[in-house]
Coordinates of C-alpha atoms and ligand atoms in Angstrom, one line a residue:
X1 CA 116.2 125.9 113.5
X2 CA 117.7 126.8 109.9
X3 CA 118.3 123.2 107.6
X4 CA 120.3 123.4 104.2
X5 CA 119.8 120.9 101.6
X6 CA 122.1 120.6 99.3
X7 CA 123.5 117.7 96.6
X8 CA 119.9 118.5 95.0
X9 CA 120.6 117.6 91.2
X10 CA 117.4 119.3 89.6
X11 CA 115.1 121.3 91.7
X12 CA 111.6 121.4 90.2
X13 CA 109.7 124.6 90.3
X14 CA 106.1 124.7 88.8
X15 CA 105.2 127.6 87.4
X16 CA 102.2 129.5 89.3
X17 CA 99.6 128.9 86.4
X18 CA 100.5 126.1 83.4
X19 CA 98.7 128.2 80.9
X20 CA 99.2 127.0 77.6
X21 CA 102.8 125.9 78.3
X22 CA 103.7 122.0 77.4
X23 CA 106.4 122.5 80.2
X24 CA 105.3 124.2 83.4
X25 CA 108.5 123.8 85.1
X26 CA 111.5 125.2 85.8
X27 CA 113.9 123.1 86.6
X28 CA 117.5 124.2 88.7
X29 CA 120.8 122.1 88.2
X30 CA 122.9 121.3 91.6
X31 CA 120.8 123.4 93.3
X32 CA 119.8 123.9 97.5
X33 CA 117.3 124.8 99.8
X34 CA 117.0 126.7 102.9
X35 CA 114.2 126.1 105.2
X36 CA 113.5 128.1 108.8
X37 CA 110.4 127.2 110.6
X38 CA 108.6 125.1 108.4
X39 CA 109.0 127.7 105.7
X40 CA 111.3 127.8 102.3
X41 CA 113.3 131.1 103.3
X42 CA 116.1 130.7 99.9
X43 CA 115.9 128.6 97.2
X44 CA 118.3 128.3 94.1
X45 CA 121.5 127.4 92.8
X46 CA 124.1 125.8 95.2
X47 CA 126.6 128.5 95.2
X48 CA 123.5 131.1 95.4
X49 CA 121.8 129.7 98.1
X50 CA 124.9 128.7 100.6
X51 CA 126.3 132.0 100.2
X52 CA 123.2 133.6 102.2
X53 CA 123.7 135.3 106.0
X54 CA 121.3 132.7 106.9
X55 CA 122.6 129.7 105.8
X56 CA 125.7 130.1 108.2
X57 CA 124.2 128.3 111.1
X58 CA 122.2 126.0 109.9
X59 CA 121.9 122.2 109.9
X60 CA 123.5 120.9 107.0
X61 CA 121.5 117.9 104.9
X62 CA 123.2 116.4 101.5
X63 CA 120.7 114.6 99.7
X64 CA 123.8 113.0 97.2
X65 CA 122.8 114.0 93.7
X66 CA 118.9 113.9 94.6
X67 CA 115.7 115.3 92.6
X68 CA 113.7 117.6 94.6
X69 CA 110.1 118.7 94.0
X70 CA 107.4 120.3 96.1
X71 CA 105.3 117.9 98.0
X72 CA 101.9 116.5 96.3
X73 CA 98.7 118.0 96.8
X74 CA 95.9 115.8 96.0
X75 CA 92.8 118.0 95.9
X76 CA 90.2 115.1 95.8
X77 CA 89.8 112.2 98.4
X78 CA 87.3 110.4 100.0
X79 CA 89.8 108.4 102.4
X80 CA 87.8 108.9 105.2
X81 CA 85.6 105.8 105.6
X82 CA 84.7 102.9 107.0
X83 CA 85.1 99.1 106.2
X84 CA 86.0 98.1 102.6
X85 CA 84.0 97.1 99.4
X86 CA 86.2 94.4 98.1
X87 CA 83.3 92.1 97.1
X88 CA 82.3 94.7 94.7
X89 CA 85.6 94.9 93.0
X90 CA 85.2 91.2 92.7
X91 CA 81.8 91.6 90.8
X92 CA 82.7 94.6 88.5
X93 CA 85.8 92.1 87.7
X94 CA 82.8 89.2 86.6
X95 CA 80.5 92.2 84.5
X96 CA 78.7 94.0 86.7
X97 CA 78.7 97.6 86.5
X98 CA 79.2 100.0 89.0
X99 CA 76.1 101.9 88.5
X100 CA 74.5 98.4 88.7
X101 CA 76.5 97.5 91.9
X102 CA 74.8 100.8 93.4
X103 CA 71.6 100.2 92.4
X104 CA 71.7 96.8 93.8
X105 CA 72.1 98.2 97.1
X106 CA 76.0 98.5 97.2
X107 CA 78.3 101.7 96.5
X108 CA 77.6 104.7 98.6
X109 CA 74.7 103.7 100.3
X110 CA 76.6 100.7 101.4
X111 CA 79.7 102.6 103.2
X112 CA 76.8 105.0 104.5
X113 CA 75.8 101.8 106.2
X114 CA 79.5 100.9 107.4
X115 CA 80.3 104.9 108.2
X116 CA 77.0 104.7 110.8
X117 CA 78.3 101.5 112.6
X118 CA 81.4 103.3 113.4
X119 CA 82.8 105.6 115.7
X120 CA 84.7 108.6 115.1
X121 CA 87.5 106.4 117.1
X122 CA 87.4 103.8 115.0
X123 CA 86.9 105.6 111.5
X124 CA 90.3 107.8 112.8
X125 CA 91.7 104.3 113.2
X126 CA 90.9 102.9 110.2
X127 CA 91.8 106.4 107.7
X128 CA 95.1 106.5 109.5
X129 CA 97.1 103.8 107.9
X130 CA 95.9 105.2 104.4
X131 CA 96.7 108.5 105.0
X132 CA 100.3 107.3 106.1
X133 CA 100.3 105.3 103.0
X134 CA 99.8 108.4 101.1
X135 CA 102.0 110.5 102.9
X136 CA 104.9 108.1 102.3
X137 CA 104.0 108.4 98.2
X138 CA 104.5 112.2 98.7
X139 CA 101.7 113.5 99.5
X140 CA 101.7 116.5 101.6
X141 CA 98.6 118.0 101.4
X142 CA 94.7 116.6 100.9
X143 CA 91.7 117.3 100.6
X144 CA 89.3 115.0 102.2
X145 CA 85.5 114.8 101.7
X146 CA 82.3 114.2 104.2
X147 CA 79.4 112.7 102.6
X148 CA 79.2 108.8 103.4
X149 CA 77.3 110.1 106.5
X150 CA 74.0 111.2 104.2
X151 CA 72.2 112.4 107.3
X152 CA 73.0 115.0 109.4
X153 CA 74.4 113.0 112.6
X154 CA 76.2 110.9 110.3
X155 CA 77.6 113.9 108.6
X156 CA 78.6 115.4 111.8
X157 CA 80.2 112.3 112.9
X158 CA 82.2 112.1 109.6
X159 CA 83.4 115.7 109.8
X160 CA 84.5 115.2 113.4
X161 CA 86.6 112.2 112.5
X162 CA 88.2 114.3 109.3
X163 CA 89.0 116.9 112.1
X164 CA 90.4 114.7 114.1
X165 CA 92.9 112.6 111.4
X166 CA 94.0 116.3 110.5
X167 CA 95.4 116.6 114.6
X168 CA 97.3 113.2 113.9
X169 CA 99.5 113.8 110.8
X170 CA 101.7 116.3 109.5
X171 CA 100.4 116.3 106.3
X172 CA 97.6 119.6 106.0
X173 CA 94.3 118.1 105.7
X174 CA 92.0 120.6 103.5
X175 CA 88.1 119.4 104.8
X176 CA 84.8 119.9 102.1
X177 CA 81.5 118.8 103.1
X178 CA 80.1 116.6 100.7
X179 CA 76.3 116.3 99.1
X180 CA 76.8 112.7 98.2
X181 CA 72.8 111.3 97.1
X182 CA 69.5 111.3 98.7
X183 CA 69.5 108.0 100.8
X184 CA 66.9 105.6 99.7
X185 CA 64.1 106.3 102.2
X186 CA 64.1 109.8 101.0
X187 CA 63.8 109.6 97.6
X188 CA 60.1 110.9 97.0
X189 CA 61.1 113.4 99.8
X190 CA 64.2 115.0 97.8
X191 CA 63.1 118.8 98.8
X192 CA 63.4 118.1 102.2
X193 CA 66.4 116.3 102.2
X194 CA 68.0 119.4 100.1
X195 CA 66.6 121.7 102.8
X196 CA 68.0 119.6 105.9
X197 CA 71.8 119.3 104.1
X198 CA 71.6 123.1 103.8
X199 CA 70.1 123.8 107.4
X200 CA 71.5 121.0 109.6
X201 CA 74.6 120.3 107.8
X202 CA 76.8 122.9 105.9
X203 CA 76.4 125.0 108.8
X204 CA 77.6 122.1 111.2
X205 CA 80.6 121.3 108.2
X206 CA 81.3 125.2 108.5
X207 CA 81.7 125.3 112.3
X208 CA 83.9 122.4 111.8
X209 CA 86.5 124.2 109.4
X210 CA 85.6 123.1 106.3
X211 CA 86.8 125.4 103.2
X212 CA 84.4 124.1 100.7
X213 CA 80.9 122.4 99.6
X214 CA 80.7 119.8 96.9
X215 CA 77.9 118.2 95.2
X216 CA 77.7 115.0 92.7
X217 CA 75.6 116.1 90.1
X218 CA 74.6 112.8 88.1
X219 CA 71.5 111.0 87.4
X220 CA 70.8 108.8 90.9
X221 CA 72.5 111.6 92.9
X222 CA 71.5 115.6 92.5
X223 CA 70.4 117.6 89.8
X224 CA 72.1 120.6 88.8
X225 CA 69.1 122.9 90.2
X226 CA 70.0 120.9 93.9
X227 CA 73.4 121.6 93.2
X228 CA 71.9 125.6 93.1
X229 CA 70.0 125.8 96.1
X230 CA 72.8 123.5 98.2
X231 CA 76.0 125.7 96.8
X232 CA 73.6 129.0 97.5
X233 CA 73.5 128.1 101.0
X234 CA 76.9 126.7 101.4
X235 CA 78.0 130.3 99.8
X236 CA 76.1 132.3 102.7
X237 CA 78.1 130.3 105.0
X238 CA 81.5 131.1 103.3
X239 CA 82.5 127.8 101.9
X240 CA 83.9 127.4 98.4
X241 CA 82.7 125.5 96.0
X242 CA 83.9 122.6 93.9
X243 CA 81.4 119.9 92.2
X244 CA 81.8 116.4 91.3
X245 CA 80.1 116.6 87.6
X246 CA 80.1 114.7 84.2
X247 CA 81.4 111.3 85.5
X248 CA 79.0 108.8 84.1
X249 CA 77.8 110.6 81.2
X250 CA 77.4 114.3 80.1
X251 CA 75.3 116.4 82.3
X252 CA 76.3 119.6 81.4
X253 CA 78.7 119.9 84.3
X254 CA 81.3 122.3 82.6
X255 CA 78.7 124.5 82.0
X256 CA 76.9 124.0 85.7
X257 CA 80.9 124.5 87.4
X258 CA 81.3 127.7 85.8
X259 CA 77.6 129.3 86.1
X260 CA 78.1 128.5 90.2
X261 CA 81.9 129.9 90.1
X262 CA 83.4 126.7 91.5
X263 CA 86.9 126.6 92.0
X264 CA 87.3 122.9 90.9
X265 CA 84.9 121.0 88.5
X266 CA 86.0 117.1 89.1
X267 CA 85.8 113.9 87.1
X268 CA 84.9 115.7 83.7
X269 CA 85.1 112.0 81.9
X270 CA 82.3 113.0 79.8
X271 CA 83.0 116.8 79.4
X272 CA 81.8 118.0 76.5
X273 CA 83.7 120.8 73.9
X274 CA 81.0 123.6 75.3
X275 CA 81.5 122.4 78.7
X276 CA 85.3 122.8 78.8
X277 CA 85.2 125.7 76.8
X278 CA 82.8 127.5 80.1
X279 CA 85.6 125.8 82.7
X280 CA 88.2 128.1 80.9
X281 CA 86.3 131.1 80.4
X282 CA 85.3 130.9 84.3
X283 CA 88.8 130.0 85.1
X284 CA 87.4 126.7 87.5
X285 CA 90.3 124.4 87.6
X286 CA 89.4 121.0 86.0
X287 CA 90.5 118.1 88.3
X288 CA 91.2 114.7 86.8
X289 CA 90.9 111.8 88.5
X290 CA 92.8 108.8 86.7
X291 CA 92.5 106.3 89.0
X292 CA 88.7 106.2 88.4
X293 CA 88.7 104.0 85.3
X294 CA 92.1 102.3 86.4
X295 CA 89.9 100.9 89.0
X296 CA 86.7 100.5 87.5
X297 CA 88.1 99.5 84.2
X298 CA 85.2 100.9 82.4
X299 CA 84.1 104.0 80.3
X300 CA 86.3 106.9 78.8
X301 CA 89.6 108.3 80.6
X302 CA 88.9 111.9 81.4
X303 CA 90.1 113.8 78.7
X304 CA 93.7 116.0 80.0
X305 CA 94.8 116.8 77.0
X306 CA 91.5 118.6 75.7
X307 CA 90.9 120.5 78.8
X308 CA 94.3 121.6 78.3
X309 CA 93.7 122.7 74.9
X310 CA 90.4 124.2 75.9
X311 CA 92.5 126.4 77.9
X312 CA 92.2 124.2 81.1
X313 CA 94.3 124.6 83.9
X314 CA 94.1 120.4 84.9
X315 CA 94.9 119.2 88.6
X316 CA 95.0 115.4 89.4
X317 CA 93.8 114.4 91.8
X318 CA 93.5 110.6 93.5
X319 CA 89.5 110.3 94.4
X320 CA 90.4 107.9 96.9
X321 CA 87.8 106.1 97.9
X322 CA 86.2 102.5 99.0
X323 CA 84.1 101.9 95.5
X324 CA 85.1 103.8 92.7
X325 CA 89.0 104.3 93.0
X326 CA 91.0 102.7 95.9
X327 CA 94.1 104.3 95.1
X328 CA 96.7 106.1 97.5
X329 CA 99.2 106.5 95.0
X330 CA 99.1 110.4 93.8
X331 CA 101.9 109.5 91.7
X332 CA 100.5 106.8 89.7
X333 CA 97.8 108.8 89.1
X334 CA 100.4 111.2 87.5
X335 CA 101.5 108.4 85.5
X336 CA 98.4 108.0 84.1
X337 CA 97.4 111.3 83.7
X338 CA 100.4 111.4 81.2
X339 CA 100.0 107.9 79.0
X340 CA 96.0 107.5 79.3
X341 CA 94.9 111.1 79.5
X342 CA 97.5 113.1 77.1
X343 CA 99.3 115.4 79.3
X344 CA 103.3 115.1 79.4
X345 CA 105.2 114.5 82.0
X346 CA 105.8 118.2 83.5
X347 CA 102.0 118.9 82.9
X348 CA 101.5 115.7 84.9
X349 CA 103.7 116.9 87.6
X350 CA 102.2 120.2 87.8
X351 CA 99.0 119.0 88.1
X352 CA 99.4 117.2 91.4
X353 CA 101.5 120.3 92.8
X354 CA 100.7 123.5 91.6
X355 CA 97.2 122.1 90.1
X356 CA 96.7 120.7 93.1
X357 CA 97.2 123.7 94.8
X358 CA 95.1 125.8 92.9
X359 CA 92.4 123.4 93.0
X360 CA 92.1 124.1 96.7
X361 CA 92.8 127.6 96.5
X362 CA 96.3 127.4 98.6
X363 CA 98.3 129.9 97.4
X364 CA 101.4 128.7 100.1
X365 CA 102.2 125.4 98.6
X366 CA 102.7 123.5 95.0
X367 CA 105.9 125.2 94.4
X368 CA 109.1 125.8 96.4
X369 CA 109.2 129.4 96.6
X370 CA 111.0 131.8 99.6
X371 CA 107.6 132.3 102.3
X372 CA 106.0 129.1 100.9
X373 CA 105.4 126.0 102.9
X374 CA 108.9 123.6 102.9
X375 CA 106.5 120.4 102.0
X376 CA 108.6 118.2 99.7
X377 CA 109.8 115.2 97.7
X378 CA 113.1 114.0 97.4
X379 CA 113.3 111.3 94.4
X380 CA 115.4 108.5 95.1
X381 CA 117.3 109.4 91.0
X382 CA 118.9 112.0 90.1
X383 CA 116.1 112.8 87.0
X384 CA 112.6 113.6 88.6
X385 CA 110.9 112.4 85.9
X386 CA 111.8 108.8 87.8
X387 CA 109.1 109.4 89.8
X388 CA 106.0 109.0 87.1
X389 CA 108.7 105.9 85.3
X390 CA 107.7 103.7 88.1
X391 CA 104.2 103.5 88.5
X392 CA 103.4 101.8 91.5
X393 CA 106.7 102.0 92.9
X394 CA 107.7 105.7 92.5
X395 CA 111.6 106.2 93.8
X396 CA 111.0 108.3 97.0
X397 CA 113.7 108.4 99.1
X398 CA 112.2 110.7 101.9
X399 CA 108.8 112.8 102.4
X400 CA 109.4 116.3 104.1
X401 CA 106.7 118.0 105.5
X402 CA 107.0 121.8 107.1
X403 CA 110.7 121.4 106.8
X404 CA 110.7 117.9 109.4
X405 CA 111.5 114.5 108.0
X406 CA 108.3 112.6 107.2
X407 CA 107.6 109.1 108.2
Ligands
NIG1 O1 84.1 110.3 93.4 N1 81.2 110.0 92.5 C1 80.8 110.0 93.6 N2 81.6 109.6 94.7 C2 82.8 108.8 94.6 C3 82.5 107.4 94.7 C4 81.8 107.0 95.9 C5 81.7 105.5 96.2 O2 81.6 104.7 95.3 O3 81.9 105.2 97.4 C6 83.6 109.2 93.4 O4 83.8 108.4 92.5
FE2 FE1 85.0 111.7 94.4

């Protein structure tokens, strides 16, 4: 049950925290790894790591002058949905906006609509083949979001068929229940509906394994005093918090992420100095999500670089979703992370590995260390950084996941 790789030609090893390091790698030449029941037992040089007692038996796997580095973890998705919002991308491309698209009836109230006509088969059915697609692009682990469900059947639904994609890959699937927006009949009845996600559906999204609560905080969805009373509750019921804040103009969300202890504070587009100055100090992990205004192709690129010189620790994350970012590809996100946001290439990397990581508070994976989690990459070139050269078309020659072959 033992596996050696070897022929690895650099072996990347993010560092646990990026602090204020340029470089939060370490990288091993001709290096091998040494995996025993989904689990990195050695790790290190070649000559190092073949010499060890356990290494004798095992299965012998030479990935011929290969980069290696740990498997992605992409700590914000919404890939669970139903039907598509093409027509919408079709508009934004003739001037609409996407705040004007919602208002108009379209964007989340419109896959609520799509989610409520489905059933948990089907949405399994339709999430699959993106999940696969995302697996394939080296992603090992994700996090994936409720919160196109709105009311509480709906939510229940939606969290059952997030429980049920997890059974049906061997990627880990990290599950949040989402506060998405106050559906449209409800609006003049907003206390209530605050009152019914925290009775009738955090506890359900607790009961159903999920590790954390997130609310988007912006003008049309909650307030930052919802965001209080829903993460109070969500606390009591032992979920974590994380917060979609500061996406479509400042609303104090840096400030609101660190004042409710989130782990992760995501978007951040419009994060103020103050505001990333109060993610540092609280030590929330600021997750960046590129592929938002790739795909929208409006408004600012969230800042990287100043979060990083705030003191930041920055995850990226995809935000995969039907209306605002319909991207699988972790990697490209990487990509842009690095030549629209102002990270460099290894704080990139990091970002959707050890970021990742951190951002859902898995201390097991994001790094190939001995006792951690044998989820990996191998890069079809000998130079890792291959893998952020090509975006789009990152060369990965195969996807390992708890020490098994991948796809
Ligand atoms: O992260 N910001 C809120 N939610 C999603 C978009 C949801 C949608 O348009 O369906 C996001 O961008
Ligand atoms: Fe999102």
């Amino acid at each position: 049950v033992s596996s050696l790789f070897t022929g690895i030609s650099e072996l990347v090893q993010p560092k646990l925290r990026a602090g204020a390091d340029r470089a939060p790698l370490e990288v091993t030449r001709d290096a091998a790894l040494l995996v025993r029941d989904g689990l990195v037992i050695a790790v290190g040089t070649r000559d190092a790591v073949e010499t060890r007692r356990e290494a004798a038996g095992a299965e012998r796997h030479d990935l011929g002058g290969r980069a290696v580095v740990p498997g992605f973890v992409d700590a914000h998705t919404h890939v669970v949905f139903a039907g598509e919002r093409i027509d919408e991308m079709a508009r934004r491309a003739r001037g609409e906006t996407y705040e004007e698209i919602a208002r108009a009836g379209g964007g989340i109230a419109r896959s609520a609509a799509l989610l409520a006509a489905a059933s948990v088969d089907r949405l399994v059915d339709e999430s699959l083949p993106r999940v696969r697609a995302m697996m394939a692009r080296g992603t090992t682990t994700l996090e994936i979001k409720s919160g196109y469900g709105l009311v509480p059947a709906e939510e229940q639904k939606h969290l059952a068929a997030i429980g049920a994609l997890a059974k049906r890959v061997p990627a880990t699937v990290v599950s949040t229940v989402l506060a998405h927006g106050v559906p449209k009949d409800q609006r003049d009845q907003r206390r209530a509906y605050v009152q019914s996600f925290c009775d009738d559906v955090l506890p359900v999204g607790a009961q159903l394994g999920a590790r954390f609560c997130d609310v988007f905080v912006e003008e049309g969805a909650f307030t930052p005093n919802e965001a209080r009373t829903i993460t109070a509750r969500a606390r009591g019921l032992g979920l974590a918090v994380r917060l979609h804040v500061d996406q479509l103009r400042e609303g104090g969300g840096g400030a609101l992420a660190a004042e409710l202890g989130a782990t992760s504070a995501d978007h951040l587009e419009y994060t103020s100095a103050e505001g990333r100055a109060a993610l540092a100090r609280a030590g929330t992990i600021a997750t960046v999500l590129p592929g938002c205004r790739f795909f929208l192709g409006k408004g600012p690129w969230p800042d990287a670089r100043a979060l990083r010189d705030s003191g930041c620790e920055v995850a990226v994350a995809t935000d995969c979703n039907p209306g605002s970012a319909m991207v699988l590809d972790l990697a490209l996100c990487a990509t842009l992370a690095a030549t629209q946001c102002g990270l460099s290439l290894e704080e990139a990397l990091w970002g959707v590995t050890a970021g990742g990581a951190l951002a859902l508070a898995l201390t097991d994976r994001g790094h190939l260390t001995s006792g951690e989690r044998a989820d990996f990459v191998v890069v079809d070139h000998a130079d890792w950084r291959a893998l952020l050269y090509r975006p789009g078309a990152a060369p990965i020659h195969r996807v390992v996941i708890g020490g098994a072959w991948s796809g």
